[in-house]
Amino acid sequence: MTESPEQTTEAAAKGTAEATEPRRPVRRRRWIDGTALRADLRAAVPDATAALVVTALIYAWLHARVASGASATTEVMPFLADAGTYWMYWLCQAFGWSGLLWAWITIVLGFVRSSARSRLLRIPTARIERWHRTTSLTTIGLMFAHAFMFFAELVRDNGDELAWPGRLTSAFTDVFVPGAYASGTGRVAILLGLLAFYLAIPLGLAYYLRRTTGGRMWRALHRFIVVVYVLSVWHTLLYGTNVWYDGSFRTLVWLLQLPIAALFLARLLAPARRGERLAYGAPAYAVRLAGRLAVAATAVVLLAVPATGRDGGRTPGGETAEPAVSPGTVWVGLAMLCATVALTAYRTRPSQATRRARSARSGEQA
């Protein structure tokens, strides 16, 4: 059966239209939620600005303490009394304290967000979550600035009188390579600080990978951010020369951990998600109960420290004791943490059906 001239013309026109019509580009899966990250970075600008102002105020306060002779740091290292020459070191100290403060704020917001809502709290949950994410980004920036200023001070000081390539390499190794710093208390303290920094990046940014990992996995991984905060406080108490000795300032650092322990316990006893509540007969009952008892015991210890005055500080004029924990112990603890994180990621990974459904929604081709 032959086609009529009208049908031939119609088919040719249809083929031409199909040939000229632009093909829709294939949407590829994005590993990172760039839209949310860019939005949070913009929202973090006021928060980061406030952090820089606070850092400047802390720097001025540290400078004033050096000038008045009240700084405990100059008792440990008298040569740092020349604050003009060693301004990078003092700025490093200021960034460290503001970073710890912002980490404290971040962890408080996180516990408030993930706990059952109180009738007294009238702030919307979405706003608390946004604050938590923006302060988390600011904290990571402050941690990097803290480490970078220490690196800059080592480059400037150049105690080994190396040429520029050597001084840069030596300073970078001491500051940014875990376990490379080999002097005194810093063997453990700087190792703890670096582990806190390097763990903060993937655990703090896990939210922006939730399209890839799935919501269940990123929530499970993000909980390990508590370990980052503990390492940060441990690093401060062990190596912060302003809290090197016993005294009110060191006691204040300990006291500030009481609200964290209380909020953590409240978060475990009354979580926002129903599936995380303590249910009798559930396979995870013993683990969850042990976690609650451990946090309660920690709160008791935190109360006992300022009450007894035994806060682990040194005595002025006394010999500096070696840290009770060795670098080897820290590495073993890190290996155990990494194994736990890997097991958690494996158990909370998205199912095959979930991954196929997500790929179909995003328009990804097999």
XYZ file of N, CA, C and O in Angstrom, residues 149-346:
792
model
N 47.505 29.423 62.016
C 48.309 30.441 62.689
C 49.470 29.802 63.451
O 50.548 30.396 63.557
N 49.285 28.598 63.962
C 50.394 27.886 64.588
C 51.446 27.529 63.539
O 52.649 27.658 63.767
N 50.974 27.094 62.366
C 51.883 26.814 61.248
C 52.654 28.073 60.857
O 53.881 28.034 60.670
N 51.957 29.211 60.755
C 52.611 30.467 60.374
C 53.651 30.887 61.408
O 54.731 31.389 61.055
N 53.365 30.666 62.693
C 54.314 31.012 63.742
C 55.566 30.140 63.659
O 56.692 30.641 63.830
N 55.405 28.858 63.386
C 56.572 27.986 63.241
C 57.412 28.368 62.030
O 58.645 28.311 62.071
N 56.755 28.774 60.960
C 57.494 29.223 59.770
C 58.266 30.503 60.082
O 59.430 30.652 59.718
N 57.628 31.424 60.795
C 58.288 32.690 61.137
C 59.453 32.460 62.093
O 60.546 33.005 61.903
N 59.222 31.627 63.096
C 60.257 31.399 64.109
C 61.469 30.675 63.525
O 62.614 31.043 63.797
N 61.215 29.616 62.754
C 62.275 28.862 62.071
C 63.423 28.544 63.028
O 64.588 28.900 62.818
N 63.071 27.829 64.118
C 64.065 27.542 65.146
C 65.247 26.727 64.661
O 66.353 26.836 65.211
N 65.066 25.936 63.620
C 66.167 25.117 63.089
C 66.962 25.829 62.002
O 67.879 25.222 61.412
N 66.604 27.099 61.726
C 67.307 27.917 60.727
C 67.397 27.204 59.372
O 68.453 27.070 58.765
N 66.244 26.763 58.887
C 66.176 26.075 57.601
C 65.906 27.073 56.483
O 65.407 28.177 56.714
N 66.229 26.678 55.265
C 65.849 27.469 54.097
C 64.330 27.372 53.907
O 63.665 26.531 54.512
N 63.787 28.232 53.019
C 62.331 28.316 52.896
C 61.663 26.978 52.607
O 60.665 26.648 53.270
N 62.137 26.187 51.653
C 61.470 24.883 51.439
C 61.484 24.013 52.689
O 60.487 23.364 53.026
N 62.621 24.012 53.407
C 62.739 23.200 54.608
C 61.854 23.698 55.727
O 61.219 22.898 56.427
N 61.802 25.012 55.924
C 60.988 25.536 57.027
C 59.499 25.313 56.766
O 58.734 25.014 57.688
N 59.061 25.441 55.492
C 57.652 25.200 55.168
C 57.291 23.726 55.373
O 56.251 23.399 55.957
N 58.175 22.847 54.905
C 57.908 21.421 55.046
C 57.905 21.003 56.515
O 57.036 20.248 56.969
N 58.882 21.497 57.282
C 58.978 21.145 58.700
C 57.763 21.640 59.473
O 57.182 20.896 60.285
N 57.356 22.895 59.218
C 56.199 23.455 59.923
C 54.921 22.726 59.536
O 54.085 22.415 60.403
N 54.764 22.429 58.256
C 53.559 21.720 57.808
C 53.482 20.340 58.449
O 52.414 19.904 58.892
N 54.602 19.656 58.512
C 54.624 18.315 59.101
C 54.260 18.362 60.576
O 53.449 17.567 61.065
N 54.846 19.304 61.306
C 54.577 19.400 62.741
C 53.121 19.746 63.035
O 52.544 19.262 64.022
N 52.521 20.575 62.188
C 51.191 21.108 62.488
C 50.073 20.265 61.883
O 49.036 20.053 62.520
N 50.257 19.740 60.685
C 49.142 19.116 59.973
C 49.258 17.606 59.796
O 48.332 16.986 59.297
N 50.381 17.003 60.168
C 50.529 15.547 60.048
C 50.342 14.930 61.426
O 51.164 15.156 62.324
N 49.275 14.170 61.628
C 49.033 13.575 62.952
C 50.180 12.680 63.398
O 50.654 11.827 62.649
N 50.640 12.913 64.627
C 51.702 12.099 65.200
C 53.103 12.562 64.893
O 54.064 11.997 65.421
N 53.242 13.601 64.065
C 54.582 14.054 63.682
C 55.205 14.958 64.740
O 56.430 14.980 64.889
N 54.388 15.705 65.490
C 54.918 16.600 66.513
C 55.487 15.751 67.651
O 54.798 14.911 68.220
N 56.760 15.976 67.970
C 57.458 15.044 68.869
C 57.986 15.692 70.135
O 58.905 15.187 70.759
N 57.392 16.814 70.561
C 57.922 17.530 71.712
C 56.950 17.487 72.886
O 55.827 17.999 72.791
N 57.369 16.882 73.986
C 56.653 16.948 75.259
C 55.191 16.565 75.175
O 54.791 15.598 74.524
N 54.367 17.370 75.854
C 52.931 17.120 75.920
C 52.282 17.200 74.552
O 51.246 16.570 74.314
N 52.888 17.962 73.627
C 52.330 18.105 72.297
C 52.245 16.804 71.524
O 51.462 16.701 70.568
N 53.039 15.803 71.907
C 52.979 14.511 71.230
C 51.572 13.930 71.298
O 51.108 13.296 70.341
N 50.903 14.151 72.411
C 49.532 13.667 72.562
C 48.531 14.778 72.252
O 47.554 14.567 71.525
N 48.777 15.980 72.779
C 47.795 17.060 72.674
C 47.558 17.490 71.230
O 46.405 17.668 70.803
N 48.626 17.685 70.465
C 48.457 18.104 69.072
C 47.858 16.971 68.250
O 47.056 17.206 67.335
N 48.205 15.746 68.571
C 47.592 14.606 67.898
C 46.084 14.614 68.119
O 45.298 14.418 67.178
N 45.647 14.854 69.346
C 44.211 14.901 69.647
C 43.534 16.044 68.885
O 42.438 15.874 68.347
N 44.191 17.217 68.865
C 43.616 18.348 68.157
C 43.476 18.095 66.672
O 42.458 18.457 66.048
N 44.485 17.480 66.058
C 44.421 17.191 64.622
C 43.351 16.145 64.314
O 42.626 16.267 63.316
N 43.235 15.139 65.151
C 42.197 14.141 64.927
C 40.810 14.781 65.029
O 39.910 14.453 64.241
N 40.646 15.705 65.978
C 39.372 16.417 66.090
C 39.084 17.213 64.817
O 37.956 17.200 64.299
N 40.093 17.883 64.281
C 39.921 18.691 63.073
C 39.585 17.821 61.869
O 38.625 18.087 61.131
N 40.359 16.755 61.672
C 40.148 15.914 60.494
C 38.853 15.106 60.583
O 38.247 14.785 59.551
N 38.406 14.764 61.782
C 37.126 14.083 61.922
C 35.953 15.047 61.770
O 34.874 14.654 61.315
N 36.166 16.317 62.134
C 35.084 17.306 62.049
C 34.653 17.544 60.607
O 33.477 17.830 60.342
N 35.581 17.421 59.669
C 35.248 17.734 58.276
C 34.243 16.730 57.698
O 33.155 17.128 57.257
N 34.525 15.404 57.691
C 33.517 14.489 57.124
C 32.260 14.356 57.981
O 31.147 14.279 57.445
N 32.425 14.342 59.313
C 31.256 14.166 60.171
C 30.388 15.419 60.207
O 29.158 15.337 60.251
N 31.037 16.588 60.169
C 30.277 17.834 60.170
C 29.591 18.120 58.856
O 28.535 18.756 58.807
N 30.177 17.651 57.740
C 29.622 17.903 56.410
C 28.793 16.736 55.894
O 28.382 16.745 54.730
N 28.558 15.719 56.729
C 27.800 14.547 56.283
C 26.394 14.917 55.816
O 25.814 14.235 54.962
N 25.842 16.001 56.348
C 24.494 16.437 55.955
C 24.405 16.674 54.456
O 23.386 16.344 53.828
N 25.444 17.218 53.869
C 25.405 17.582 52.450
C 25.656 16.382 51.540
O 25.609 16.520 50.317
N 25.905 15.210 52.126
C 26.081 13.980 51.349
C 24.876 13.045 51.495
O 24.929 11.901 51.056
N 23.800 13.539 52.097
C 22.682 12.653 52.422
C 21.998 12.106 51.186
O 21.318 11.085 51.248
N 22.113 12.783 50.011
C 21.527 12.240 48.793
C 22.212 10.939 48.396
O 21.606 10.066 47.794
N 23.491 10.839 48.723
C 24.266 9.646 48.394
C 24.155 8.592 49.492
O 23.938 7.416 49.225
N 24.317 9.032 50.735
C 24.337 8.075 51.843
C 22.950 7.685 52.315
O 22.777 6.626 52.925
N 21.956 8.550 52.041
C 20.638 8.333 52.607
C 20.523 8.995 53.972
O 21.520 9.161 54.679
N 19.313 9.378 54.330
C 19.115 10.100 55.579
C 19.482 9.290 56.805
O 20.029 9.818 57.772
N 19.194 7.986 56.767
C 19.476 7.146 57.941
C 20.974 7.072 58.224
O 21.408 7.152 59.376
N 21.785 6.949 57.163
C 23.223 6.844 57.363
C 23.816 8.156 57.841
O 24.630 8.164 58.775
N 23.415 9.268 57.230
C 24.057 10.518 57.636
C 23.697 10.892 59.068
O 24.537 11.433 59.799
N 22.479 10.578 59.500
C 22.130 10.859 60.900
C 22.972 10.008 61.833
O 23.431 10.477 62.883
N 23.178 8.737 61.463
C 23.985 7.845 62.307
C 25.432 8.302 62.364
O 26.062 8.312 63.435
N 25.994 8.720 61.231
C 27.390 9.170 61.201
C 27.561 10.504 61.920
O 28.572 10.729 62.590
N 26.576 11.372 61.781
C 26.699 12.707 62.379
C 26.729 12.644 63.897
O 27.279 13.540 64.540
N 26.194 11.586 64.478
C 26.210 11.468 65.941
C 27.622 11.354 66.487
O 27.876 11.701 67.640
N 28.542 10.874 65.668
C 29.928 10.742 66.131
C 30.606 12.100 66.279
O 31.752 12.159 66.722
N 29.917 13.193 65.930
C 30.497 14.525 66.087
C 30.754 14.816 67.563
O 31.583 15.681 67.905
N 30.063 14.094 68.460
C 30.312 14.247 69.897
C 31.761 13.908 70.213
O 32.396 14.536 71.075
N 32.314 12.913 69.513
C 33.714 12.525 69.723
C 34.637 13.689 69.374
O 35.637 13.940 70.053
N 34.310 14.432 68.312
C 35.113 15.597 67.907
C 35.140 16.622 69.029
O 36.197 17.183 69.357
N 33.987 16.864 69.637
C 33.928 17.846 70.722
C 34.745 17.382 71.927
O 35.485 18.171 72.525
N 34.643 16.106 72.272
C 35.410 15.573 73.408
C 36.905 15.708 73.149
O 37.679 16.119 74.038
N 37.349 15.386 71.938
C 38.769 15.512 71.599
C 39.224 16.971 71.669
O 40.351 17.259 72.096
N 38.361 17.889 71.252
C 38.706 19.312 71.285
C 38.900 19.802 72.715
O 39.858 20.533 73.018
N 37.987 19.413 73.616
C 38.103 19.821 75.016
C 39.340 19.173 75.640
O 40.083 19.819 76.395
N 39.576 17.920 75.317
C 40.748 17.202 75.834
C 42.029 17.883 75.369
O 42.963 18.098 76.156
N 42.076 18.251 74.104
C 43.233 18.971 73.557
C 43.461 20.279 74.311
O 44.597 20.633 74.649
N 42.384 20.996 74.605
C 42.492 22.286 75.298
C 43.003 22.120 76.720
O 43.922 22.824 77.159
N 42.412 21.202 77.466
C 42.817 21.004 78.861
C 44.240 20.471 78.966
O 44.936 20.729 79.947
N 44.678 19.733 77.948
C 46.002 19.135 77.997
C 47.100 20.094 77.548
O 48.218 20.047 78.064
N 46.765 20.994 76.584
C 47.817 21.801 75.964
C 47.571 23.304 76.027
O 48.444 24.089 75.668
N 46.387 23.709 76.443
C 46.106 25.142 76.522
C 46.894 25.783 77.653
O 46.613 25.549 78.829
N 47.882 26.586 77.300
C 48.754 27.154 78.337
C 48.020 28.136 79.236
O 48.461 28.393 80.357
N 46.896 28.682 78.770
C 46.115 29.575 79.629
C 45.377 28.805 80.721
O 44.938 29.399 81.710
N 45.198 27.497 80.522
C 44.571 26.663 81.549
C 45.547 25.573 81.985
O 45.151 24.488 82.394
N 46.833 25.884 81.853
C 47.884 24.914 82.182
C 47.877 24.589 83.670
O 48.041 23.447 84.071
N 47.668 25.622 84.502
C 47.716 25.450 85.955
C 46.309 25.391 86.550
O 45.319 25.807 85.934
N 46.241 24.878 87.771
C 44.978 24.898 88.514
C 44.518 26.338 88.666
O 45.322 27.252 88.840
N 43.197 26.531 88.648
C 42.693 27.884 88.843
C 41.276 28.027 88.323
O 40.678 27.086 87.781
N 40.732 29.224 88.503
C 39.329 29.475 88.156
C 39.056 29.308 86.666
O 37.985 28.839 86.266
N 40.019 29.697 85.807
C 39.796 29.608 84.369
C 39.685 28.149 83.923
O 38.805 27.782 83.136
N 40.566 27.302 84.449
C 40.491 25.877 84.116
C 39.213 25.256 84.677
O 38.563 24.448 84.009
N 38.846 25.641 85.885
C 37.611 25.132 86.479
C 36.405 25.539 85.655
O 35.456 24.758 85.492
N 36.428 26.764 85.092
C 35.320 27.228 84.260
C 35.161 26.341 83.022
O 34.032 26.024 82.623
N 36.274 25.943 82.421
C 36.198 25.055 81.256
C 35.521 23.745 81.630
O 34.690 23.217 80.881
N 35.857 23.214 82.809
C 35.207 21.991 83.264
C 33.715 22.216 83.509
O 32.878 21.393 83.133
N 33.364 23.333 84.149
C 31.964 23.603 84.470
C 31.108 23.761 83.212
O 29.922 23.408 83.207
N 31.707 24.292 82.150
C 30.957 24.479 80.909
C 30.564 23.152 80.268
O 29.710 23.126 79.370
N 31.170 22.073 80.719
C 30.814 20.769 80.159
C 29.575 20.182 80.847
O 28.990 19.220 80.332
N 29.182 20.747 81.988
C 27.983 20.249 82.670
C 26.713 20.421 81.831
O 25.920 19.472 81.721
N 26.463 21.596 81.223
C 25.273 21.703 80.357
C 25.312 20.727 79.192
O 24.268 20.206 78.783
N 26.517 20.469 78.651
C 26.633 19.520 77.546
C 26.200 18.123 78.006
O 25.420 17.444 77.327
N 26.703 17.690 79.178
C 26.335 16.370 79.696
C 24.839 16.295 79.997
O 24.185 15.273 79.704
N 24.272 17.377 80.543
C 22.845 17.376 80.867
C 21.996 17.301 79.605
O 21.012 16.545 79.537
N 22.366 18.073 78.578
C 21.618 18.039 77.325
C 21.784 16.701 76.606
O 20.843 16.207 75.975
N 22.975 16.133 76.708
C 23.214 14.832 76.093
C 22.325 13.770 76.749
O 21.703 12.943 76.074
N 22.254 13.813 78.068
C 21.413 12.852 78.791
C 19.941 13.069 78.438
O 19.194 12.095 78.224
N 19.514 14.340 78.364
C 18.124 14.629 77.982
C 17.843 14.140 76.566
O 16.758 13.622 76.275
N 18.845 14.288 75.694
C 18.694 13.821 74.303
C 18.519 12.297 74.252
O 17.730 11.780 73.459
N 19.252 11.570 75.102
C 19.145 10.121 75.105
C 17.846 9.640 75.765
O 17.242 8.663 75.330
N 17.411 10.341 76.815
C 16.201 9.931 77.524
C 14.936 10.280 76.753
O 13.938 9.560 76.822
N 14.969 11.395 76.016
C 13.781 11.833 75.270
C 14.185 12.320 73.889
O 14.168 13.519 73.611
N 14.576 11.408 72.988
C 14.969 11.817 71.636
C 13.763 12.272 70.828
O 12.624 11.874 71.097
N 14.028 13.111 69.833
C 12.946 13.608 68.982
C 12.363 12.497 68.115
O 11.159 12.464 67.864
N 13.197 11.581 67.651
C 12.747 10.484 66.807
C 12.273 9.315 67.672
O 13.004 8.832 68.535
N 11.062 8.878 67.410
C 10.461 7.820 68.230
C 11.267 6.529 68.177
O 11.370 5.794 69.158
N 11.873 6.224 67.037
C 12.618 4.988 66.882
C 13.881 4.915 67.720
O 14.474 3.834 67.843
N 14.321 6.051 68.300
C 15.539 6.062 69.100
C 15.251 5.954 70.602
O 16.178 5.989 71.402
N 13.989 5.849 70.953
C 13.653 5.780 72.367
C 13.958 4.400 72.932
O 14.021 3.415 72.202
N 14.134 4.363 74.238
C 14.508 3.117 74.915
C 13.276 2.216 74.983
O 12.310 2.513 75.682
N 13.317 1.101 74.241
C 12.183 0.172 74.192
C 12.616 -1.179 74.733
O 13.626 -1.739 74.306
N 11.861 -1.709 75.678
C 12.184 -2.998 76.273
C 12.039 -4.099 75.218
O 11.111 -4.098 74.409
N 12.969 -5.015 75.241
C 12.907 -6.135 74.321
C 13.562 -5.871 72.983
O 13.772 -6.803 72.208
N 13.888 -4.623 72.693
C 14.537 -4.322 71.419
C 15.976 -4.817 71.450
O 16.614 -4.843 72.505
N 16.534 -5.230 70.299
C 17.923 -5.740 70.283
C 18.938 -4.722 70.788
O 19.958 -5.101 71.364
N 18.669 -3.433 70.550
C 19.622 -2.403 70.951
C 19.366 -1.885 72.360
O 19.971 -0.889 72.767
N 18.503 -2.544 73.111
C 18.138 -2.038 74.436
C 19.348 -1.917 75.345
O 19.555 -0.877 75.997
N 20.178 -2.964 75.412
C 21.333 -2.958 76.320
C 22.323 -1.867 75.936
O 22.865 -1.175 76.806
N 22.547 -1.684 74.644
C 23.496 -0.658 74.188
C 22.987 0.736 74.539
O 23.740 1.584 75.046
N 21.711 0.974 74.274
C 21.154 2.307 74.567
C 21.115 2.578 76.070
O 21.378 3.705 76.509
N 20.791 1.566 76.852
C 20.779 1.751 78.300
C 22.185 2.032 78.817
O 22.383 2.904 79.674
N 23.175 1.315 78.294
C 24.564 1.549 78.699
C 25.002 2.959 78.349
O 25.718 3.609 79.119
N 24.587 3.452 77.195
C 24.927 4.819 76.802
C 24.347 5.844 77.750
O 25.024 6.806 78.143
N 23.121 5.645 78.164
C 22.495 6.578 79.100
C 23.184 6.553 80.466
O 23.398 7.593 81.089
N 23.528 5.358 80.927
C 24.229 5.240 82.207
C 25.623 5.860 82.137
O 26.078 6.503 83.094
N 26.312 5.710 80.993
C 27.644 6.288 80.839
C 27.590 7.807 80.866
O 28.435 8.465 81.497
N 26.604 8.399 80.198
C 26.481 9.858 80.189
C 26.115 10.356 81.585
O 26.620 11.391 82.040
N 25.250 9.632 82.290
C 24.895 10.026 83.656
C 26.118 9.976 84.565
O 26.339 10.875 85.396
N 26.941 8.951 84.422
C 28.167 8.849 85.216
C 29.133 9.979 84.877
O 29.805 10.533 85.766
N 29.195 10.355 83.599
C 30.060 11.471 83.190
C 29.610 12.767 83.848
O 30.441 13.580 84.281
N 28.305 12.983 83.919
C 27.788 14.190 84.568
C 28.186 14.223 86.046
O 28.527 15.291 86.587
N 28.161 13.079 86.702
C 28.575 13.010 88.115
C 30.050 13.371 88.248
O 30.451 14.114 89.155
N 30.877 12.857 87.342
C 32.312 13.167 87.372
C 32.535 14.656 87.151
O 33.359 15.291 87.832
N 31.801 15.239 86.211
C 31.951 16.668 85.936
C 31.538 17.518 87.136
O 32.076 18.605 87.347
N 30.600 17.032 87.923
C 30.232 17.738 89.151
C 31.316 17.591 90.210
O 31.592 18.520 90.979
N 31.949 16.422 90.244
C 32.952 16.151 91.272
C 34.241 16.930 91.034
O 34.929 17.288 91.993
N 34.580 17.202 89.762
C 35.853 17.876 89.467
C 35.941 19.248 90.128
O 36.872 19.526 90.887
N 34.982 20.178 89.875
C 35.101 21.475 90.551
C 34.854 21.396 92.055
O 35.394 22.186 92.830
N 34.047 20.407 92.485
C 33.758 20.278 93.917
C 34.995 19.875 94.700
O 35.237 20.375 95.817
N 35.806 19.009 94.132
C 37.007 18.537 94.819
C 38.244 19.382 94.501
O 39.250 19.303 95.209
N 38.179 20.176 93.428
C 39.336 20.962 93.016
C 40.371 20.155 92.259
O 41.429 20.684 91.897
N 40.116 18.894 91.979
C 41.050 18.037 91.233
C 40.667 18.090 89.768
O 39.871 17.279 89.288
N 41.224 19.055 89.051
C 40.860 19.245 87.658
C 41.987 18.868 86.702
O 41.918 19.166 85.506
N 43.024 18.226 87.201
C 44.106 17.772 86.330
C 45.113 18.824 85.951
O 45.999 18.561 85.123
N 45.011 20.011 86.534
C 45.957 21.070 86.209
C 47.303 20.876 86.885
O 47.433 20.122 87.852
N 48.328 21.600 86.385
C 49.658 21.525 86.995
C 49.746 22.492 88.170
O 48.942 23.418 88.303
N 50.754 22.295 88.963
C 51.034 23.198 90.074
C 52.174 24.125 89.677
O 53.215 23.653 89.204
N 52.006 25.459 89.811
C 53.094 26.384 89.435
C 54.396 26.030 90.154
O 54.413 25.785 91.361
N 55.472 25.959 89.392
C 56.764 25.630 89.956
C 57.048 24.148 90.042
O 58.183 23.750 90.308
N 56.020 23.329 89.816
C 56.219 21.885 89.879
C 56.636 21.324 88.529
O 56.580 22.000 87.497
N 57.058 20.090 88.542
C 57.467 19.436 87.307
C 56.240 19.022 86.502
O 55.211 18.646 87.044
N 56.382 19.114 85.166
C 55.292 18.728 84.275
C 55.315 17.223 84.070
O 56.300 16.676 83.559
N 54.238 16.573 84.492
C 54.165 15.122 84.353
C 53.811 14.740 82.919
O 53.185 15.510 82.194
N 54.232 13.549 82.533
C 53.887 13.039 81.217
C 52.384 12.755 81.158
O 51.775 12.366 82.157
N 51.747 12.960 80.002
C 50.317 12.643 79.885
C 50.049 11.182 80.220
O 50.857 10.295 79.928
N 48.917 10.948 80.856
C 48.566 9.581 81.249
C 48.290 8.703 80.041
O 48.381 7.473 80.126
N 47.952 9.331 78.903
C 47.652 8.590 77.678
C 48.811 8.771 76.714
O 49.299 9.887 76.501
N 49.260 7.696 76.113
C 50.365 7.745 75.154
C 49.812 7.880 73.736
O 48.638 7.568 73.486
N 50.652 8.322 72.781
C 50.189 8.374 71.385
C 49.704 7.021 70.881
O 48.741 6.955 70.107
N 50.359 5.942 71.304
C 49.926 4.616 70.873
C 48.500 4.315 71.294
O 47.712 3.740 70.523
N 48.152 4.723 72.523
C 46.785 4.517 73.005
C 45.792 5.307 72.171
O 44.692 4.830 71.866
N 46.172 6.529 71.790
C 45.294 7.362 70.957
C 45.064 6.701 69.605
O 43.940 6.671 69.085
N 46.128 6.158 69.012
C 45.986 5.500 67.709
C 45.101 4.268 67.807
O 44.291 3.996 66.897
N 45.231 3.508 68.889
C 44.357 2.344 69.080
C 42.903 2.793 69.208
O 41.992 2.198 68.612
N 42.682 3.869 69.975
C 41.333 4.400 70.103
C 40.775 4.867 68.774
O 39.589 4.669 68.469
N 41.630 5.497 67.942
C 41.182 5.950 66.622
C 40.798 4.760 65.748
O 39.798 4.812 65.019
N 41.600 3.687 65.804
C 41.289 2.494 65.009
C 39.942 1.903 65.422
O 39.126 1.508 64.564
N 39.677 1.874 66.731
C 38.400 1.360 67.218
C 37.250 2.264 66.776
O 36.178 1.778 66.388
N 37.473 3.591 66.808
C 36.445 4.531 66.368
C 36.148 4.345 64.884
O 34.979 4.308 64.475
N 37.201 4.241 64.065
C 37.013 4.069 62.624
C 36.265 2.774 62.320
O 35.403 2.736 61.427
N 36.583 1.710 63.058
C 35.884 0.438 62.859
C 34.404 0.576 63.221
O 33.521 0.056 62.512
N 34.127 1.320 64.294
C 32.735 1.531 64.706
C 31.985 2.354 63.674
O 30.830 2.060 63.344
N 32.635 3.400 63.163
C 32.005 4.243 62.143
C 31.727 3.430 60.879
O 30.645 3.533 60.275
N 32.692 2.608 60.466
C 32.515 1.790 59.263
C 31.367 0.794 59.451
O 30.547 0.590 58.544
N 31.296 0.167 60.625
C 30.210 -0.777 60.895
C 28.861 -0.069 60.903
O 27.867 -0.576 60.364
N 28.828 1.138 61.482
C 27.588 1.920 61.501
C 27.152 2.280 60.091
O 25.968 2.184 59.746
N 28.115 2.710 59.265
C 27.792 3.053 57.876
C 27.267 1.837 57.121
O 26.321 1.939 56.327
N 27.858 0.674 57.376
C 27.415 -0.538 56.689
C 25.996 -0.926 57.105
O 25.160 -1.291 56.265
